[in-house]
Short mmCIF file of C-alpha atoms in Angstrom, two decimals:
data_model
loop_
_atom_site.label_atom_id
_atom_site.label_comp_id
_atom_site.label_asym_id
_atom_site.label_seq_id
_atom_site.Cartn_x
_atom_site.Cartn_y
_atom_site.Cartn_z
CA UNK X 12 97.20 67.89 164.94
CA UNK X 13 94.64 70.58 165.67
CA UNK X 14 90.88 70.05 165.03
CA UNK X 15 88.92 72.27 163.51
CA UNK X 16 87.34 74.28 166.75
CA UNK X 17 86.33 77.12 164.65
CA UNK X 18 89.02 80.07 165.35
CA UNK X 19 91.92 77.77 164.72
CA UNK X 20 93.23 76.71 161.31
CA UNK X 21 92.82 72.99 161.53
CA UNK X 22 95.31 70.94 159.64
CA UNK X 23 93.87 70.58 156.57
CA UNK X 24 93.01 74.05 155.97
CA UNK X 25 96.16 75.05 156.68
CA UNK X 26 97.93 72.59 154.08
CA UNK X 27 95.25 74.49 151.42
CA UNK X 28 96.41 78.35 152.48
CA UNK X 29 99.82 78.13 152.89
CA UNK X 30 101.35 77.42 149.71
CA UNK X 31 99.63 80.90 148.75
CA UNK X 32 100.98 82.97 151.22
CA UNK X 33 103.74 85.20 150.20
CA UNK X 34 107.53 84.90 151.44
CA UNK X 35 108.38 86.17 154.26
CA UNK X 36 109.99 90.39 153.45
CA UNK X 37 113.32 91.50 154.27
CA UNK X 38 113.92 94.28 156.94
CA UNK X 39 115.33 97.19 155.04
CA UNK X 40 117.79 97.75 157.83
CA UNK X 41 118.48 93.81 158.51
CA UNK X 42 116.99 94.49 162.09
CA UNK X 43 113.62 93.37 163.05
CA UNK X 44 111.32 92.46 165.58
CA UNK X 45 110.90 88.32 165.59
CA UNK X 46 107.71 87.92 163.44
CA UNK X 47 104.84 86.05 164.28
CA UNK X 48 104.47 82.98 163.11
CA UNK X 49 101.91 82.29 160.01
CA UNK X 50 99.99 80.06 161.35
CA UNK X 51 99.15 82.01 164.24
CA UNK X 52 98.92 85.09 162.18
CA UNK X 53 96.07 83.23 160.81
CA UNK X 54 94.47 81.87 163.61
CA UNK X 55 93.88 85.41 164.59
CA UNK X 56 92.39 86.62 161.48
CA UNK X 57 90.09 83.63 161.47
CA UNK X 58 89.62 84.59 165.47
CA UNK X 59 88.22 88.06 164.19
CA UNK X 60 86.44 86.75 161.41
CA UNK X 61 84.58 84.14 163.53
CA UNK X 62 83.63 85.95 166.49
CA UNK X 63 83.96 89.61 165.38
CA UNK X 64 85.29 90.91 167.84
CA UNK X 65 87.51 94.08 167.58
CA UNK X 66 91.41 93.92 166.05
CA UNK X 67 92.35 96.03 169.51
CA UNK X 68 90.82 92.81 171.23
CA UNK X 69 93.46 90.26 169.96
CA UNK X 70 96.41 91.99 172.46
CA UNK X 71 94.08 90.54 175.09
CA UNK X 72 93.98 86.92 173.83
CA UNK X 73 98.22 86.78 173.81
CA UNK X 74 98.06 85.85 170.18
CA UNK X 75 100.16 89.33 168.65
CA UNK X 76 99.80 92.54 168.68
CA UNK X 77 96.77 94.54 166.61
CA UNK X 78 98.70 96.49 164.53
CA UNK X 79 100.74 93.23 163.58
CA UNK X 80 97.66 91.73 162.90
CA UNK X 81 96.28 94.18 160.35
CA UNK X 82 99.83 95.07 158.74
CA UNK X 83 100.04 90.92 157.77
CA UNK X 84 96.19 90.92 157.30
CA UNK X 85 97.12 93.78 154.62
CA UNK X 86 100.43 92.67 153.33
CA UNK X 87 98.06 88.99 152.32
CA UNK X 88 95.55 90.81 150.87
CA UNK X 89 97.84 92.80 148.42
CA UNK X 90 98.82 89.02 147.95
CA UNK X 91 95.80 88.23 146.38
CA UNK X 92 96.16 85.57 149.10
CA UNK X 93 92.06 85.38 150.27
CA UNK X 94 90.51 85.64 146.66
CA UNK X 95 92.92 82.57 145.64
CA UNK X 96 92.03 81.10 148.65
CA UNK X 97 88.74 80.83 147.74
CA UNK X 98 89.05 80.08 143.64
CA UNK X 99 91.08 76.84 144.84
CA UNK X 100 88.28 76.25 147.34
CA UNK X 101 85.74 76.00 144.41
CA UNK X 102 88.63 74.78 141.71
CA UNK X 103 89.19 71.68 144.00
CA UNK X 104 85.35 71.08 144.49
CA UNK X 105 84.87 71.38 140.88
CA UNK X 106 87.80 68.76 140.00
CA UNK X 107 86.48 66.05 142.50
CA UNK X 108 82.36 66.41 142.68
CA UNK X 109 81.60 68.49 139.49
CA UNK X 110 79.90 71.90 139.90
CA UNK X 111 75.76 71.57 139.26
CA UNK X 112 75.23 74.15 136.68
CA UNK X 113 71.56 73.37 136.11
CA UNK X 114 70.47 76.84 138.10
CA UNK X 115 71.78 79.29 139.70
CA UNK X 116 70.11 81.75 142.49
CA UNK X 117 71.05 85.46 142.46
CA UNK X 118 69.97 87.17 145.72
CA UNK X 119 71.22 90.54 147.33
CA UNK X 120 70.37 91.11 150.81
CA UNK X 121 71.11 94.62 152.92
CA UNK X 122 73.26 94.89 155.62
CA UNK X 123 74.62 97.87 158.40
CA UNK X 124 77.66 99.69 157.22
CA UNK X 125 77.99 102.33 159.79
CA UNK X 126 81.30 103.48 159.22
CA UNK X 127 80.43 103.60 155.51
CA UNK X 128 79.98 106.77 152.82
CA UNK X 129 81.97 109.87 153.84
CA UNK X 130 84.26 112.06 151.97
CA UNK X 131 87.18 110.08 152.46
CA UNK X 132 85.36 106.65 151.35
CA UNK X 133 83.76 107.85 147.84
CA UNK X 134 81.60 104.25 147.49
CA UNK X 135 78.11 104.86 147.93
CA UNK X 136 78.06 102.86 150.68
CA UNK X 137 76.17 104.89 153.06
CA UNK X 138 75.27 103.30 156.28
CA UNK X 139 74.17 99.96 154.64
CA UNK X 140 75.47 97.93 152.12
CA UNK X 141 74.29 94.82 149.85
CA UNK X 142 75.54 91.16 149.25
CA UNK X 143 75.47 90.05 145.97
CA UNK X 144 75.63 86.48 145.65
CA UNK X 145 75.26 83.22 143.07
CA UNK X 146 74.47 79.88 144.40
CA UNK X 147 74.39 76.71 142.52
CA UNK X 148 71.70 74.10 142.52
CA UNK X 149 74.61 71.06 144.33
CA UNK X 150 72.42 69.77 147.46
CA UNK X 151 76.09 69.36 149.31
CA UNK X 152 78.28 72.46 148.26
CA UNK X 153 75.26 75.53 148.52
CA UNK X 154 77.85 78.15 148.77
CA UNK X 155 78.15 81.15 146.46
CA UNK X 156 80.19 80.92 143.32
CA UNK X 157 80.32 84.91 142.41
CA UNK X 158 80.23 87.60 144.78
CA UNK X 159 79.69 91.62 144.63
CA UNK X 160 79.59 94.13 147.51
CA UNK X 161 77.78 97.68 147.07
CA UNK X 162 75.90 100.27 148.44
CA UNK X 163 72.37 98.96 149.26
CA UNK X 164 71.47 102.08 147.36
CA UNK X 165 72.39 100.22 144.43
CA UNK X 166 69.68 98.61 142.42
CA UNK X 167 70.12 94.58 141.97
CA UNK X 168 69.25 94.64 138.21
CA UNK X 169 72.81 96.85 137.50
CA UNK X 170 74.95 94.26 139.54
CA UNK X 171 73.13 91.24 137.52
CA UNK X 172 76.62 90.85 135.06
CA UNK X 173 79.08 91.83 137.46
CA UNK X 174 77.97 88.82 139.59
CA UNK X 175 78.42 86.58 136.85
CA UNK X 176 81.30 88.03 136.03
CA UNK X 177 83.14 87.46 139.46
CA UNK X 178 82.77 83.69 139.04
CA UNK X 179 86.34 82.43 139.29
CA UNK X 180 85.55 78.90 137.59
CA UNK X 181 84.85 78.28 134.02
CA UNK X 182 81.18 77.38 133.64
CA UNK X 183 79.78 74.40 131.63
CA UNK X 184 77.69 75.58 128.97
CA UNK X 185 74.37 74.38 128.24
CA UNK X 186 72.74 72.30 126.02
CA UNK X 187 69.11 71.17 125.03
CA UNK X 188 68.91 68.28 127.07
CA UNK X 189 70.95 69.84 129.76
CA UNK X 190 69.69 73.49 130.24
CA UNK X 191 70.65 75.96 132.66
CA UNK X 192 67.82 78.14 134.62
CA UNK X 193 68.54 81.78 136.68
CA UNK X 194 66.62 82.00 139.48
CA UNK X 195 65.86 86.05 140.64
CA UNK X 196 63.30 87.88 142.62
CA UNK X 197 61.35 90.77 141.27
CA UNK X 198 64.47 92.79 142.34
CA UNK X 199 66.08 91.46 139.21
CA UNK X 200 63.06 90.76 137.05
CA UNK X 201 63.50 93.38 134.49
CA UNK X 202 64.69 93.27 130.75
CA UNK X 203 68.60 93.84 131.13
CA UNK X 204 68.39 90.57 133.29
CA UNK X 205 66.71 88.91 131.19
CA UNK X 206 68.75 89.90 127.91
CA UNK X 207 71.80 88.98 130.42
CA UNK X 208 70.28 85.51 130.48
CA UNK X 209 69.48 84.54 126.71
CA UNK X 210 73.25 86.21 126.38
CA UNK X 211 74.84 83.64 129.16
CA UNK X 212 72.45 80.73 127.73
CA UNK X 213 70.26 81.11 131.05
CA UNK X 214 66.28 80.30 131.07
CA UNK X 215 65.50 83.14 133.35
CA UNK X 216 63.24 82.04 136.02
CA UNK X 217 61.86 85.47 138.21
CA UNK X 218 58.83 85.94 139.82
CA UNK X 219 55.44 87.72 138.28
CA UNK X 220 54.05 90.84 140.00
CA UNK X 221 50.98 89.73 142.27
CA UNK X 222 48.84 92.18 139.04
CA UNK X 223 49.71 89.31 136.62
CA UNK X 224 49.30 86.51 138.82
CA UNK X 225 45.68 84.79 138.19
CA UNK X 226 44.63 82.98 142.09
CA UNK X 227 44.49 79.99 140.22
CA UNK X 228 48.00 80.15 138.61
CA UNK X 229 49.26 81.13 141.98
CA UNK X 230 48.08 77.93 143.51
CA UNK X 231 49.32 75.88 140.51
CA UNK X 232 53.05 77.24 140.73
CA UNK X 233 55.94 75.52 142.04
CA UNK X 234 58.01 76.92 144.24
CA UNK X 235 61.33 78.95 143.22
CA UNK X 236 64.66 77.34 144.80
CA UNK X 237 66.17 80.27 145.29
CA UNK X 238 65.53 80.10 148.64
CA UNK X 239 69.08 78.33 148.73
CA UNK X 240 70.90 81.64 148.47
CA UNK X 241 68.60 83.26 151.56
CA UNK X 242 69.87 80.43 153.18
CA UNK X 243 73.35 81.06 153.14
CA UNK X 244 73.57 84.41 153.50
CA UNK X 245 71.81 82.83 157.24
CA UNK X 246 74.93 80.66 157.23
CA UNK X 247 77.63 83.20 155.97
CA UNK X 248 76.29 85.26 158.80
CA UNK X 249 78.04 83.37 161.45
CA UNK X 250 80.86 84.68 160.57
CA UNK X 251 79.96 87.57 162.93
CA UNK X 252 82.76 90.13 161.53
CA UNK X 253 80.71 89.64 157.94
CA UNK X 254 77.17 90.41 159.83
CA UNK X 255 77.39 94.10 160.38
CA UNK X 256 80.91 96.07 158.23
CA UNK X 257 82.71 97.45 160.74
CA UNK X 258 85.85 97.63 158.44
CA UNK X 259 86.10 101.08 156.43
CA UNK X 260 87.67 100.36 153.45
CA UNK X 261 85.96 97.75 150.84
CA UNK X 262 88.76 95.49 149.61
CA UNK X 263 89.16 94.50 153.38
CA UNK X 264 85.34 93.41 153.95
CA UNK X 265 85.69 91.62 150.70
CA UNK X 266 88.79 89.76 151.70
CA UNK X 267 87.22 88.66 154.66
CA UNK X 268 84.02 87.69 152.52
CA UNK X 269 86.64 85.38 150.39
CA UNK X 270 88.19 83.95 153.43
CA UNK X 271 84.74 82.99 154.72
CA UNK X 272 83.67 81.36 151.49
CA UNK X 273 87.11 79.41 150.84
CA UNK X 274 86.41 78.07 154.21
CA UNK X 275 82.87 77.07 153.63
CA UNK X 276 83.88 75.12 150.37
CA UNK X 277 87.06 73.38 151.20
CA UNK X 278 84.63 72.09 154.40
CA UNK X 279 82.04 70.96 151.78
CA UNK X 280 84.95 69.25 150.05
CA UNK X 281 85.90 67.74 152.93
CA UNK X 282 82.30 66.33 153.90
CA UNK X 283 82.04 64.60 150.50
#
């Protein structure tokens, strides 16, 4: 049995992912290399995802070779293996503890792209890029339930429905004695986002500019929790491959983004 030591698929884990991996292709020629086992095909993504430490590196830790690594890391992706990954993550949260619906806390932090933008790479990614995430209001499972990556040149207001929108689990709706707030910064506090909430059945819940803030309403007001989100992005952070994008093309930072976040909710599962 292997524990969980934080590069290696522990058990459990790997009884979630491995239904979802693909079957195994045919050589064209019937003559092949012996293939690396799955598991440890995996235990070296996770190893670069944990640590981020270069592809070129895993030769050096006996595991398999780089290029193996990024052809299988590539052939799982096309898969749709790390975005599934993750919807079951939240799916199987959902079924046992119930999702809390009662707010959720958009937030998009920037972070270093430097091998972003170019001509071959037409996303406006630049050399920075932004995070776009929404967090519930459960005190256990504070992980993000939609995510969007884009160029930090981006504003937040136009990625407002496309994070909603890449929320894999069918939301409750609301209802009067149950109702449902969206909790922004000024970055969002405009009225698209706010038409976006009365459409979803959100009570938008954004800041006021410090102009139309009295000093004695500003002592009087309670604090926002979306601090929740600026809190995980802290957390998501350890994974030190999603910290600064070293990886060129987008689908493969945002397969490593849903690896990361199936992780992080099949562990809250597990600490129920």
């Amino acid at each position: 049995m292997k524990k969980d030591d934080s590069w290696r698929v522990p058990d459990e884990l790997w009884r979630r992912i491995e239904p979802l991996l693909p079957a195994r292709p045919e050589h064209p020629l019937g003559c092949h290399n012996q293939r690396v086992p799955d598991r440890q095909a995996l235990d070296g993504i996770l190893l670069v995802l944990r640590t981020g430490m270069q592809r070129g590196a895993l030769k050096a830790t006996g595991l398999y070779h780089p290029s193996s690594a990024y052809r299988r890391f590539r052939e799982w992706l096309a898969a749709g293996v790390f975005r599934e990954f993750w919807r079951q993550g939240l799916m199987a949260y959902d079924d046992l503890a119930r999702i809390d619906w009662r707010w959720l806390a958009f937030d998009g932090p920037q972070g270093k792209a430097p091998l972003g933008g170019g001509k071959n790479r037409p996303q406006p990614h630049g050399q920075s890029e932004a995070r776009h995430q929404a967090e519930p209001a459960d005190r256990i499972a504070r992980r993000p339930l939609g995510l969007v990556v884009t160029g930090a040149n981006t504003n937040d207001l136009k990625l407002a429905r496309s994070t909603l929108e890449s929320i894999p689990v069918r939301r409750t709706l609301p209802s009067r004695s149950r109702r449902q707030a969206l909790c922004v910064d000024l970055g969002y506090a405009f009225r698209l986002v706010r038409e976006l909430a009365q459409e979803y059945g959100f009570t938008l819940r954004a800041p006021r500019r410090r102009s139309q803030v009295s000093s004695k309403c500003a002592r009087r007001r309670r604090p926002s929790p979306r601090w929740v989100v600026e809190r995980t992005h802290s957390w998501l952070n350890r994974f030190r491959r999603l910290l600064v994008r070293w990886e060129k093309l987008e689908d493969t930072y945002i397969a490593m983004l849903h690896f990361a976040l199936g992780i992080t909710w099949f562990h809250s599962l597990l600490s129920r």
